[in-house]
Short mmCIF file of C-alpha atoms (C1' of nucleotides) in Angstrom, two decimals:
data_model
loop_
_atom_site.label_atom_id
_atom_site.label_comp_id
_atom_site.label_asym_id
_atom_site.label_seq_id
_atom_site.Cartn_x
_atom_site.Cartn_y
_atom_site.Cartn_z
CA MET A 23 -11.24 9.65 -17.89
CA SER A 24 -13.96 7.30 -17.98
CA LYS A 25 -15.10 6.81 -13.73
CA ILE A 26 -14.66 4.00 -11.96
CA GLN A 27 -17.50 1.13 -12.25
CA HIS A 28 -18.84 -0.07 -9.17
CA ARG A 29 -17.85 -3.41 -8.90
CA ASN A 30 -15.11 -4.43 -6.12
CA LEU A 31 -14.89 -0.33 -5.44
CA TYR A 32 -12.54 -0.42 -3.32
CA ARG A 33 -9.66 -3.04 -5.24
CA GLU A 34 -10.74 -0.78 -8.70
CA VAL A 35 -9.76 2.43 -7.01
CA ALA A 36 -6.30 1.01 -5.54
CA ASP A 37 -5.54 -0.67 -8.97
CA ARG A 38 -6.61 3.32 -10.52
CA ILE A 39 -4.13 5.06 -7.93
CA LEU A 40 -0.72 2.81 -9.29
CA ASP A 41 -1.71 3.54 -12.72
CA LEU A 42 -0.99 7.22 -11.59
CA ILE A 43 2.23 6.27 -9.66
CA GLU A 44 3.62 4.39 -12.03
CA GLN A 45 2.79 6.84 -15.35
CA GLY A 46 4.52 9.37 -13.06
CA ASP A 47 1.04 11.31 -12.69
CA LEU A 48 1.66 10.77 -8.31
CA ALA A 49 6.17 11.29 -8.51
CA SER A 50 7.76 9.25 -5.85
CA GLY A 51 7.52 10.77 -2.48
CA ASP A 52 3.76 13.04 -3.47
CA ARG A 53 1.40 13.38 -1.04
CA ILE A 54 -1.87 11.99 -2.48
CA PRO A 55 -4.70 14.26 -2.66
CA GLU A 56 -7.88 12.18 -1.09
CA ARG A 57 -10.25 14.84 -2.16
CA GLU A 58 -9.47 15.42 -5.75
CA LEU A 59 -8.94 11.17 -6.54
CA CYS A 60 -12.57 10.59 -4.39
CA GLU A 61 -13.49 13.84 -7.57
CA ARG A 62 -11.74 11.91 -10.60
CA PHE A 63 -12.91 8.64 -9.83
CA GLY A 64 -16.15 10.16 -8.67
CA VAL A 65 -16.37 8.01 -5.54
CA SER A 66 -16.48 8.47 -2.01
CA ARG A 67 -12.74 8.26 0.23
CA THR A 68 -14.78 5.64 1.88
CA PRO A 69 -13.24 2.75 -0.62
CA LEU A 70 -11.23 4.96 -1.41
CA ARG A 71 -9.32 5.13 1.81
CA GLU A 72 -9.55 1.38 2.12
CA ALA A 73 -7.63 1.41 -1.74
CA LEU A 74 -4.94 3.41 0.70
CA LYS A 75 -4.59 1.47 3.47
CA VAL A 76 -4.59 -1.80 1.07
CA LEU A 77 -1.89 -0.03 -0.83
CA ALA A 78 -0.40 0.52 2.28
CA SER A 79 0.26 -2.87 3.32
CA GLU A 80 1.21 -3.94 -0.53
CA GLY A 81 3.94 -1.07 -0.12
CA SER A 82 3.26 0.94 -2.70
CA VAL A 83 1.83 3.89 -0.53
CA GLU A 84 3.06 5.10 2.85
CA LEU A 85 0.93 6.49 5.57
CA LEU A 86 1.58 9.02 7.90
CA PRO A 87 -1.44 8.83 11.17
CA ASN A 88 -3.23 12.07 10.74
CA ARG A 89 -1.14 14.12 8.08
CA GLY A 90 -2.30 11.65 4.73
CA ALA A 91 -1.10 8.65 2.73
CA ARG A 92 2.62 9.49 0.24
CA VAL A 93 3.59 7.77 -2.77
CA ARG A 94 6.56 5.52 -1.63
CA GLN A 95 9.98 6.57 -1.52
CA LEU A 96 12.28 4.06 -3.01
CA THR A 97 15.92 3.75 -2.12
CA LEU A 98 18.61 2.05 -4.49
CA LYS A 99 18.42 0.14 -1.27
CA MET A 100 14.69 -1.02 -1.33
CA VAL A 101 14.94 -0.95 -5.19
CA LYS A 102 17.83 -3.49 -4.17
CA ASP A 103 16.53 -5.51 -1.58
CA THR A 104 13.39 -6.47 -3.75
CA TYR A 105 15.19 -7.20 -6.42
CA ASP A 106 17.28 -9.70 -4.48
CA LEU A 107 13.79 -10.89 -3.32
CA MET A 108 12.15 -11.58 -6.57
CA GLY A 109 16.40 -13.35 -7.46
CA ALA A 110 14.97 -15.50 -4.57
CA LEU A 111 11.44 -16.24 -5.96
CA GLU A 112 12.59 -16.72 -8.97
CA GLY A 113 14.77 -19.25 -8.22
CA LEU A 114 12.19 -21.33 -6.26
CA ALA A 115 10.20 -20.74 -9.39
CA GLY A 116 12.18 -22.49 -11.28
CA GLU A 117 13.38 -25.68 -9.30
CA LEU A 118 9.13 -26.38 -8.89
CA ALA A 119 8.15 -25.64 -12.62
CA CYS A 120 10.76 -27.92 -13.28
CA GLN A 121 8.66 -30.49 -11.39
CA HIS A 122 5.37 -29.28 -13.54
CA ILE A 123 5.69 -28.25 -16.09
CA THR A 124 4.41 -30.23 -18.81
CA ASP A 125 5.36 -30.28 -22.39
CA GLY A 126 3.09 -27.63 -23.97
CA GLU A 127 3.97 -25.24 -21.14
CA ILE A 128 7.73 -25.86 -21.86
CA ALA A 129 7.05 -25.61 -25.90
CA GLU A 130 5.32 -21.76 -25.51
CA ILE A 131 8.28 -20.83 -23.25
CA ARG A 132 11.17 -21.96 -26.13
CA GLN A 133 8.20 -20.27 -28.13
CA LEU A 134 9.10 -17.45 -27.02
CA HIS A 135 11.86 -17.49 -26.38
CA ASP A 136 12.71 -17.82 -30.21
CA ARG A 137 10.00 -14.54 -30.34
CA MET A 138 12.09 -12.90 -27.56
CA LEU A 139 15.81 -13.09 -29.43
CA GLY A 140 14.20 -12.34 -32.59
CA HIS A 141 13.59 -9.06 -30.61
CA TYR A 142 17.09 -8.84 -28.69
CA ARG A 143 18.25 -9.33 -32.59
CA SER A 144 16.38 -6.50 -33.75
CA ARG A 145 17.14 -4.75 -30.94
CA GLU A 146 13.39 -3.79 -29.60
CA LEU A 147 13.39 -3.38 -26.50
CA ALA A 148 10.15 -2.37 -25.50
CA ASP A 149 9.10 -6.13 -26.88
CA TYR A 150 12.34 -7.75 -26.18
CA PHE A 151 11.52 -6.94 -21.81
CA ARG A 152 7.52 -7.41 -23.09
CA VAL A 153 8.55 -11.51 -24.29
CA ASN A 154 11.12 -11.23 -21.52
CA ARG A 155 8.52 -11.21 -18.68
CA GLN A 156 5.66 -13.35 -20.33
CA ILE A 157 8.89 -16.01 -19.76
CA HIS A 158 9.59 -15.43 -16.37
CA GLU A 159 5.53 -15.29 -15.88
CA SER A 160 5.06 -18.54 -17.83
CA ILE A 161 7.65 -19.56 -15.66
CA LEU A 162 6.50 -18.42 -12.30
CA ALA A 163 2.86 -20.29 -12.76
CA ALA A 164 4.84 -23.05 -14.38
CA SER A 165 5.53 -23.74 -10.00
CA ARG A 166 1.93 -24.15 -8.86
CA ASN A 167 2.15 -22.08 -6.26
CA GLU A 168 -0.22 -19.46 -5.99
CA ALA A 169 1.64 -17.54 -3.22
CA LEU A 170 4.74 -17.53 -4.81
CA GLN A 171 3.16 -15.71 -7.61
CA GLU A 172 0.93 -12.91 -6.11
CA MET A 173 4.24 -12.43 -3.56
CA TYR A 174 6.57 -11.51 -6.56
CA SER A 175 3.36 -9.41 -8.61
CA ASN A 176 3.30 -7.79 -5.17
CA LEU A 177 7.19 -7.07 -5.19
CA SER A 178 6.90 -6.57 -9.30
CA GLN A 179 4.61 -3.95 -8.55
CA ARG A 180 6.75 -1.95 -6.07
CA VAL A 181 9.72 -1.42 -8.49
CA LYS A 182 7.48 -0.89 -11.96
CA ARG A 183 7.52 2.85 -11.72
CA VAL A 184 11.59 1.89 -12.46
CA ARG A 185 11.99 -0.94 -13.86
CA TYR A 186 12.66 -1.56 -18.18
CA SER A 187 14.91 1.50 -18.27
CA LYS A 188 15.48 2.68 -21.57
CA GLN A 189 19.23 3.05 -21.59
CA MET A 190 20.75 -1.03 -21.69
CA THR A 191 23.97 -1.94 -22.19
CA ASP A 192 25.27 -4.31 -25.00
CA ASP A 193 26.99 -5.94 -22.58
CA PHE A 194 24.09 -6.62 -19.74
CA TRP A 195 21.90 -7.74 -22.84
CA ARG A 196 23.94 -10.39 -24.09
CA GLN A 197 24.39 -11.85 -20.39
CA ALA A 198 21.01 -11.83 -20.16
CA VAL A 199 20.21 -13.31 -23.23
CA GLU A 200 23.11 -15.89 -22.46
CA ASP A 201 21.05 -15.85 -19.21
CA HIS A 202 17.86 -17.11 -20.83
CA GLU A 203 19.49 -19.20 -23.52
CA ALA A 204 20.41 -21.63 -20.76
CA MET A 205 17.09 -20.83 -18.58
CA ILE A 206 16.29 -22.48 -22.37
CA GLU A 207 17.86 -25.75 -21.38
CA ALA A 208 17.89 -26.62 -17.83
CA ILE A 209 14.06 -26.40 -18.31
CA GLU A 210 13.45 -28.52 -21.00
CA GLN A 211 16.13 -31.01 -18.78
CA ARG A 212 13.05 -30.26 -16.35
CA GLU A 213 16.51 -30.20 -14.46
CA GLY A 214 15.77 -28.25 -11.14
CA ARG A 215 18.40 -27.04 -8.98
CA TRP A 216 20.19 -25.94 -11.52
CA LEU A 217 17.40 -23.75 -13.07
CA GLY A 218 16.68 -22.33 -9.77
CA GLN A 219 20.45 -21.13 -9.63
CA ILE A 220 19.95 -19.33 -13.07
CA LEU A 221 16.93 -17.11 -11.99
CA ARG A 222 18.61 -16.95 -8.46
CA ASP A 223 21.81 -15.85 -10.23
CA HIS A 224 19.72 -14.28 -13.60
CA LEU A 225 21.15 -10.64 -13.11
CA CYS A 226 19.20 -9.06 -15.99
CA ASN A 227 17.11 -6.89 -12.79
CA LYS A 228 20.41 -6.86 -10.07
CA LEU A 229 21.92 -4.99 -13.18
CA GLU A 230 18.85 -2.41 -14.03
CA VAL A 231 19.72 -1.00 -11.15
CA ALA A 232 22.39 0.47 -12.68
CA ALA A 233 20.75 2.33 -15.06
CA MET A 234 17.58 3.65 -12.80
CA ASP A 235 17.60 7.11 -12.69
CA GLU A 236 14.92 7.46 -10.98
CA ILE A 237 15.04 6.35 -7.19
CA ILE A 238 16.83 7.90 -4.04
CA ASP A 239 20.42 7.41 -3.53
CA ASP A 240 19.91 6.16 0.46
CA ARG A 241 22.33 9.36 0.76
CA GLN A 242 20.56 11.99 -0.30
CA ARG A 243 17.16 10.78 1.49
CA ALA A 244 14.61 12.39 3.50
CA MET B 26 -11.38 -8.16 26.17
CA SER B 27 -11.17 -4.48 27.20
CA LYS B 28 -11.89 -1.96 24.74
CA ILE B 29 -9.68 -0.65 22.13
CA GLN B 30 -8.05 2.62 22.03
CA HIS B 31 -7.48 4.73 19.67
CA ARG B 32 -4.88 4.65 17.56
CA ASN B 33 -3.86 3.82 14.03
CA LEU B 34 -7.34 1.73 15.13
CA TYR B 35 -7.38 -0.08 12.23
CA ARG B 36 -4.26 -1.97 12.61
CA GLU B 37 -5.23 -2.26 16.15
CA VAL B 38 -8.47 -3.63 15.11
CA ALA B 39 -6.28 -6.25 12.10
CA ASP B 40 -4.17 -7.36 14.97
CA ARG B 41 -6.74 -7.99 17.28
CA ILE B 42 -8.77 -9.89 15.05
CA LEU B 43 -5.66 -12.33 13.95
CA ASP B 44 -5.28 -12.65 17.82
CA LEU B 45 -8.35 -14.11 17.14
CA ILE B 46 -8.29 -16.53 14.05
CA GLU B 47 -4.71 -17.43 16.24
CA GLN B 48 -6.32 -18.53 18.69
CA GLY B 49 -9.52 -20.71 17.59
CA ASP B 50 -12.41 -18.18 18.39
CA LEU B 51 -12.97 -18.15 14.65
CA ALA B 52 -12.15 -20.76 12.83
CA SER B 53 -10.45 -21.61 9.64
CA GLY B 54 -14.05 -20.60 7.16
CA ASP B 55 -15.38 -18.92 9.52
CA ARG B 56 -17.44 -16.06 8.83
CA ILE B 57 -16.60 -12.98 10.34
CA PRO B 58 -19.29 -10.83 12.20
CA GLU B 59 -18.95 -7.65 11.42
CA ARG B 60 -21.75 -5.72 13.91
CA GLU B 61 -20.15 -8.36 16.41
CA LEU B 62 -16.86 -7.28 16.20
CA CYS B 63 -17.50 -4.33 15.92
CA GLU B 64 -19.28 -3.91 19.26
CA ARG B 65 -16.52 -6.32 20.56
CA PHE B 66 -14.11 -3.92 19.28
CA GLY B 67 -15.58 -1.08 20.91
CA VAL B 68 -15.13 1.19 17.55
CA SER B 69 -17.61 1.78 14.34
CA ARG B 70 -17.66 -0.79 11.11
CA THR B 71 -15.41 1.73 9.49
CA PRO B 72 -12.27 1.16 10.99
CA LEU B 73 -13.22 -2.85 11.16
CA ARG B 74 -13.94 -2.80 7.67
CA GLU B 75 -11.01 -1.42 6.74
CA ALA B 76 -9.39 -3.86 8.64
CA LEU B 77 -10.77 -7.01 6.96
CA LYS B 78 -9.48 -5.48 3.31
CA VAL B 79 -5.89 -5.07 4.58
CA LEU B 80 -6.07 -8.54 6.36
CA ALA B 81 -7.42 -10.08 2.73
CA SER B 82 -4.27 -8.59 1.14
CA GLU B 83 -2.27 -10.09 3.41
CA GLY B 84 -3.81 -13.43 2.93
CA SER B 85 -5.61 -14.86 6.05
CA VAL B 86 -9.02 -13.70 5.20
CA GLU B 87 -11.32 -13.94 2.02
CA LEU B 88 -14.01 -11.40 1.39
CA LEU B 89 -16.33 -12.42 -0.93
CA PRO B 90 -18.13 -9.41 -2.71
CA ASN B 91 -21.35 -8.91 -0.92
CA ARG B 92 -21.25 -11.83 1.41
CA GLY B 93 -19.24 -10.84 3.97
CA ALA B 94 -15.64 -12.42 5.29
CA ARG B 95 -14.03 -15.27 6.19
CA VAL B 96 -12.15 -16.40 7.78
CA ARG B 97 -8.83 -18.17 5.09
CA GLN B 98 -9.41 -22.31 4.12
CA LEU B 99 -6.03 -23.57 4.73
CA THR B 100 -5.08 -26.78 2.01
CA LEU B 101 -3.04 -28.79 3.27
CA LYS B 102 -1.28 -27.46 -0.50
CA MET B 103 -1.68 -23.61 1.12
CA VAL B 104 0.52 -24.53 3.91
CA LYS B 105 3.31 -27.42 1.38
CA ASP B 106 3.79 -23.76 -1.26
CA THR B 107 3.60 -21.40 1.76
CA TYR B 108 6.60 -23.85 4.33
CA ASP B 109 8.12 -23.64 0.04
CA LEU B 110 8.57 -19.97 0.01
CA MET B 111 9.70 -19.53 3.28
CA GLY B 112 12.04 -22.07 2.74
CA ALA B 113 13.00 -20.05 -0.11
CA LEU B 114 13.09 -16.47 1.52
CA GLU B 115 14.81 -17.91 4.73
CA GLY B 116 18.20 -18.89 2.28
CA LEU B 117 18.30 -15.52 1.16
CA ALA B 118 18.59 -14.44 4.38
CA GLY B 119 21.03 -16.29 4.94
CA GLU B 120 22.95 -15.69 2.64
CA LEU B 121 22.38 -12.32 3.11
CA ALA B 122 23.41 -12.61 6.27
CA CYS B 123 26.36 -14.02 5.90
CA GLN B 124 27.21 -10.69 3.82
CA HIS B 125 26.52 -8.74 6.91
CA ILE B 126 25.87 -10.27 10.64
CA THR B 127 28.68 -8.60 12.88
CA ASP B 128 30.35 -11.11 15.65
CA GLY B 129 28.90 -10.21 17.44
CA GLU B 130 25.01 -10.82 16.65
CA ILE B 131 26.59 -14.92 15.41
CA ALA B 132 27.51 -14.78 19.98
CA GLU B 133 24.10 -13.78 20.27
CA ILE B 134 22.53 -16.55 17.72
CA ARG B 135 25.19 -19.06 19.09
CA GLN B 136 23.94 -18.32 22.68
CA LEU B 137 20.14 -19.08 21.53
CA HIS B 138 21.61 -22.24 19.78
CA ASP B 139 23.13 -23.94 22.60
CA ARG B 140 19.53 -22.30 24.95
CA MET B 141 18.22 -24.50 22.09
CA LEU B 142 20.29 -27.37 22.48
CA GLY B 143 19.35 -27.43 26.52
CA HIS B 144 15.17 -27.38 25.87
CA TYR B 145 16.77 -29.59 22.85
CA ARG B 146 18.05 -32.61 25.31
CA SER B 147 15.24 -31.32 28.80
CA ARG B 148 12.25 -32.28 25.87
CA GLU B 149 10.99 -29.23 26.04
CA LEU B 150 8.61 -28.32 23.41
CA ALA B 151 7.22 -24.75 23.84
CA ASP B 152 11.07 -23.42 25.00
CA TYR B 153 12.00 -25.32 22.36
CA PHE B 154 10.14 -23.83 19.59
CA ARG B 155 10.39 -20.72 20.62
CA VAL B 156 14.08 -20.49 21.09
CA ASN B 157 14.03 -21.68 17.48
CA ARG B 158 12.03 -19.01 16.31
CA GLN B 159 14.81 -16.63 17.67
CA ILE B 160 17.30 -17.74 16.18
CA HIS B 161 15.57 -18.04 12.80
CA GLU B 162 14.21 -14.66 13.32
CA SER B 163 18.04 -13.54 13.48
CA ILE B 164 19.14 -14.23 11.19
CA LEU B 165 16.20 -12.71 8.71
CA ALA B 166 17.01 -9.45 11.37
CA ALA B 167 21.21 -10.22 9.70
CA SER B 168 20.00 -9.65 6.46
CA ARG B 169 19.38 -6.62 6.77
CA ASN B 170 16.65 -6.94 4.03
CA GLU B 171 13.40 -4.98 5.86
CA ALA B 172 11.82 -6.15 2.72
CA LEU B 173 12.24 -9.53 3.53
CA GLN B 174 11.65 -9.56 6.78
CA GLU B 175 8.29 -8.50 5.80
CA MET B 176 7.23 -11.30 3.94
CA TYR B 177 8.08 -13.38 5.85
CA SER B 178 6.36 -12.59 8.53
CA ASN B 179 3.73 -12.42 6.24
CA LEU B 180 3.69 -16.26 6.19
CA SER B 181 5.10 -16.75 9.13
CA GLN B 182 1.30 -15.08 10.11
CA ARG B 183 -1.40 -17.44 7.41
CA VAL B 184 -0.09 -20.24 8.55
CA LYS B 185 0.97 -19.61 12.63
CA ARG B 186 -2.93 -20.96 13.80
CA VAL B 187 -1.63 -24.63 12.56
CA ARG B 188 2.48 -23.61 12.46
CA TYR B 189 3.83 -25.54 16.23
CA SER B 190 2.08 -28.70 16.57
CA LYS B 191 2.33 -30.18 19.43
CA GLN B 192 3.48 -34.06 18.44
CA MET B 193 6.71 -33.99 16.80
CA THR B 194 8.47 -37.38 16.62
CA ASP B 195 11.79 -37.85 17.44
CA ASP B 196 13.19 -38.19 13.82
CA PHE B 197 11.93 -34.88 12.79
CA TRP B 198 13.13 -33.87 16.00
CA ARG B 199 16.76 -34.79 15.47
CA GLN B 200 17.03 -33.79 11.80
CA ALA B 201 15.83 -30.57 12.97
CA VAL B 202 18.34 -30.16 15.62
CA GLU B 203 21.86 -31.04 13.19
CA ASP B 204 20.29 -28.94 10.64
CA HIS B 205 20.86 -26.14 13.59
CA GLU B 206 24.44 -27.43 13.85
CA ALA B 207 24.96 -27.20 10.90
CA MET B 208 24.06 -23.56 10.65
CA ILE B 209 25.95 -22.03 13.87
CA GLU B 210 29.12 -23.13 11.73
CA ALA B 211 27.79 -21.82 8.50
CA ILE B 212 27.15 -18.78 9.33
CA GLU B 213 30.81 -18.43 12.63
CA GLN B 214 32.02 -18.71 8.76
CA ARG B 215 30.24 -17.06 7.45
CA GLU B 216 29.35 -19.53 3.80
CA GLY B 217 26.64 -17.69 2.33
CA ARG B 218 26.10 -19.77 0.08
CA TRP B 219 26.16 -23.22 2.82
CA LEU B 220 24.04 -21.80 5.01
CA GLY B 221 21.62 -20.73 2.27
CA GLN B 222 21.39 -24.35 1.18
CA ILE B 223 20.79 -25.56 4.29
CA LEU B 224 17.49 -22.60 5.62
CA ARG B 225 16.23 -23.78 1.74
CA ASP B 226 16.39 -27.26 2.38
CA HIS B 227 15.54 -27.21 6.81
CA LEU B 228 12.50 -30.24 6.54
CA CYS B 229 11.77 -28.60 9.86
CA ASN B 230 9.11 -26.89 8.68
CA LYS B 231 8.17 -28.54 5.61
CA LEU B 232 7.46 -32.56 8.11
CA GLU B 233 5.51 -30.22 10.33
CA VAL B 234 3.00 -30.77 7.36
CA ALA B 235 2.83 -34.36 8.40
CA ALA B 236 1.70 -33.69 12.05
CA MET B 237 -1.48 -31.25 10.73
CA ASP B 238 -4.25 -31.39 12.40
CA GLU B 239 -6.36 -28.62 11.82
CA ILE B 240 -5.36 -28.40 7.99
CA ILE B 241 -8.57 -29.29 5.64
CA ASP B 242 -6.74 -31.36 3.39
CA ASP B 243 -7.94 -30.15 -0.73
CA ARG B 244 -9.81 -33.56 -1.43
CA GLN B 245 -12.93 -32.49 1.18
CA ARG B 246 -12.71 -28.93 -0.40
CA ALA B 247 -15.91 -27.79 -0.59
"C1'" DC C 11 11.89 42.76 7.90
"C1'" DG C 12 11.30 38.08 10.03
"C1'" DA C 13 9.89 35.67 13.97
"C1'" DT C 14 5.56 33.98 17.08
"C1'" DG C 15 0.95 32.61 17.92
"C1'" DA C 16 -3.51 32.74 16.80
"C1'" DA C 17 -7.57 31.91 14.71
"C1'" DA C 18 -9.53 30.48 10.25
"C1'" DA C 19 -9.57 26.79 6.59
"C1'" DT C 20 -8.49 23.21 5.57
"C1'" DT C 21 -7.51 17.27 5.91
"C1'" DT C 22 -8.36 13.18 8.49
"C1'" DG C 23 -9.48 9.91 11.42
"C1'" DA C 24 -14.20 7.08 12.52
"C1'" DA C 25 -19.23 6.85 13.26
"C1'" DT C 26 -23.26 7.02 11.23
"C1'" DT C 27 -26.67 6.83 7.59
"C1'" DC C 28 -28.67 5.12 3.53
"C1'" DA C 29 -29.41 1.99 -0.31
"C1'" DT C 30 -28.81 -2.20 -2.50
"C1'" DA C 31 -28.14 -7.14 -1.88
"C1'" DA C 32 -28.54 -11.31 0.50
"C1'" DT C 33 -31.12 -14.36 3.13
"C1'" DA C 34 -34.76 -15.83 5.60
"C1'" DA C 35 -39.28 -16.46 7.22
"C1'" DC C 36 -44.05 -17.23 6.08
"C1'" DT C 37 -47.35 -17.55 2.66
"C1'" DT C 38 -49.48 -20.27 -1.09
"C1'" DT C 39 -50.68 -23.13 -4.01
"C1'" DG C 40 -50.31 -27.49 -6.43
"C1'" DC D 21 -46.54 -31.76 2.94
"C1'" DA D 22 -43.06 -30.09 0.18
"C1'" DA D 23 -42.69 -26.87 -3.53
"C1'" DA D 24 -42.25 -21.94 -5.32
"C1'" DG D 25 -43.09 -17.48 -4.83
"C1'" DT D 26 -43.44 -13.64 -2.07
"C1'" DT D 27 -42.26 -10.17 2.17
"C1'" DA D 28 -39.11 -9.33 6.28
"C1'" DT D 29 -35.43 -8.87 7.80
"C1'" DT D 30 -30.82 -8.34 8.24
"C1'" DA D 31 -26.15 -7.55 6.29
"C1'" DT D 32 -22.92 -5.81 2.80
"C1'" DG D 33 -20.86 -1.46 -0.23
"C1'" DA D 34 -21.12 3.35 0.04
"C1'" DA D 35 -22.37 8.44 0.93
"C1'" DT D 36 -22.89 11.26 4.57
"C1'" DT D 37 -21.65 13.86 8.87
"C1'" DC D 38 -19.02 15.20 13.03
"C1'" DA D 39 -14.59 15.61 15.11
"C1'" DA D 40 -10.01 15.97 15.86
"C1'" DA D 41 -5.80 16.62 14.77
"C1'" DT D 42 -2.86 19.84 10.95
"C1'" DT D 43 -2.09 22.95 8.02
"C1'" DT D 44 -2.28 28.06 6.14
"C1'" DT D 45 -2.86 32.51 6.50
"C1'" DC D 46 -3.04 36.44 9.14
"C1'" DA D 47 -1.92 39.60 12.55
"C1'" DT D 48 0.81 40.76 15.81
"C1'" DC D 49 5.33 41.98 18.30
"C1'" DG D 50 10.38 42.50 17.87
#
DNA sequence: CGATGAAAATTTGAATTCATAATAACTTTG
DNA sequence: CAAAGTTATTATGAATTCAAATTTTCATCG
């Protein structure tokens, strides 16, 4: 791993720590070793500690006074709660998007959708997820609400390490694709309320939950 | 102002800075004088700078690389966007609240509602706003979704300095109270969808916008 | 041998120091 | 006198240092 280049150092460090968490190098609940990461990144403790505080306010890290930082544990309830939130945000995004989206953007989303269908038919899960995410991001972008987009990415970041699970039952997958069919129709007709409703209820997110293995069930919580 | 006591110092400092912003001691767009605040709070630059970085991630402050921190300017669009977001979050809170709320909590909200009506009839604006906020907070709490509550308070914090404007037209006020009547009914019948809908559309927030004077119209933006 | 407690080592929290970038003040020149 | 360039001052970014809290080690005792 290359040393970090000095520019908005604390944010770079924060992103690198998020990478480590996402990659699993820092597991859920792990203590975050200040000294070691300083050496690894080639920075002093000051920017690293700033990064940790920001990550704590973003919800990925937990700070225990005088006892260091930990990777925040994800309980099943926390993940469900987060998905509920993301659903609500996407719902709003859908309504707003229909008010602001351009014909060009609709065409782009349609293209993404068709590409996604291709990946669905050939069962290319990773590609499917990638394009799927692009579609949702396009809708978010079309909402023209920056705060909404920021908040959504923050939530998305929090649960990233348990998303896009490898195992997805055929039923769930088919249902998700059907939802997307309806979404496309709603967008093309600019039916905001309808699109919002679909996105809020879009099962994809909620159903993934069943397949997650890394998360801690609340019953076995520390 | 008394010196800060050393305990989770950076968070204390952050809260004090938020107070200064809310109070108007630090106006929108103002440069935040590091050295001066350090002396004022009796702390060194380290915790102060940590606080600023956290506040930046929370959206109340803006960091310009090598050029210090500023109080984030609120444009009309930003406030509108934030209200849209808060509406969506309250909508979700309403739906969830109806699933989880206890009879006791419903009774409490009913009490708050009646008290609020009293303040409405006697035109006690400050008291009305206070109780009004308590009602919304109670619904949020009944959602049993911590992430939702956190996000909502964060958004609320961002626009605090322009909320609860002194001037509220009678029409707006009456409409807000009518919305609340419907809310109470929906809660007592545990009609989640309905309550959610009311809260999402609850005009109160959106209408306040018209009366704000501190915010910068996007046209005259720097 | 396990539990208890004291001392050492480590880690954290915060202040200080140092290097660099930005701003202000001051010349100099056209 | 204004504009441009230069120097001085200040503010910022990051490393280092110092003090206090925590954890570990290890000896002692039951």
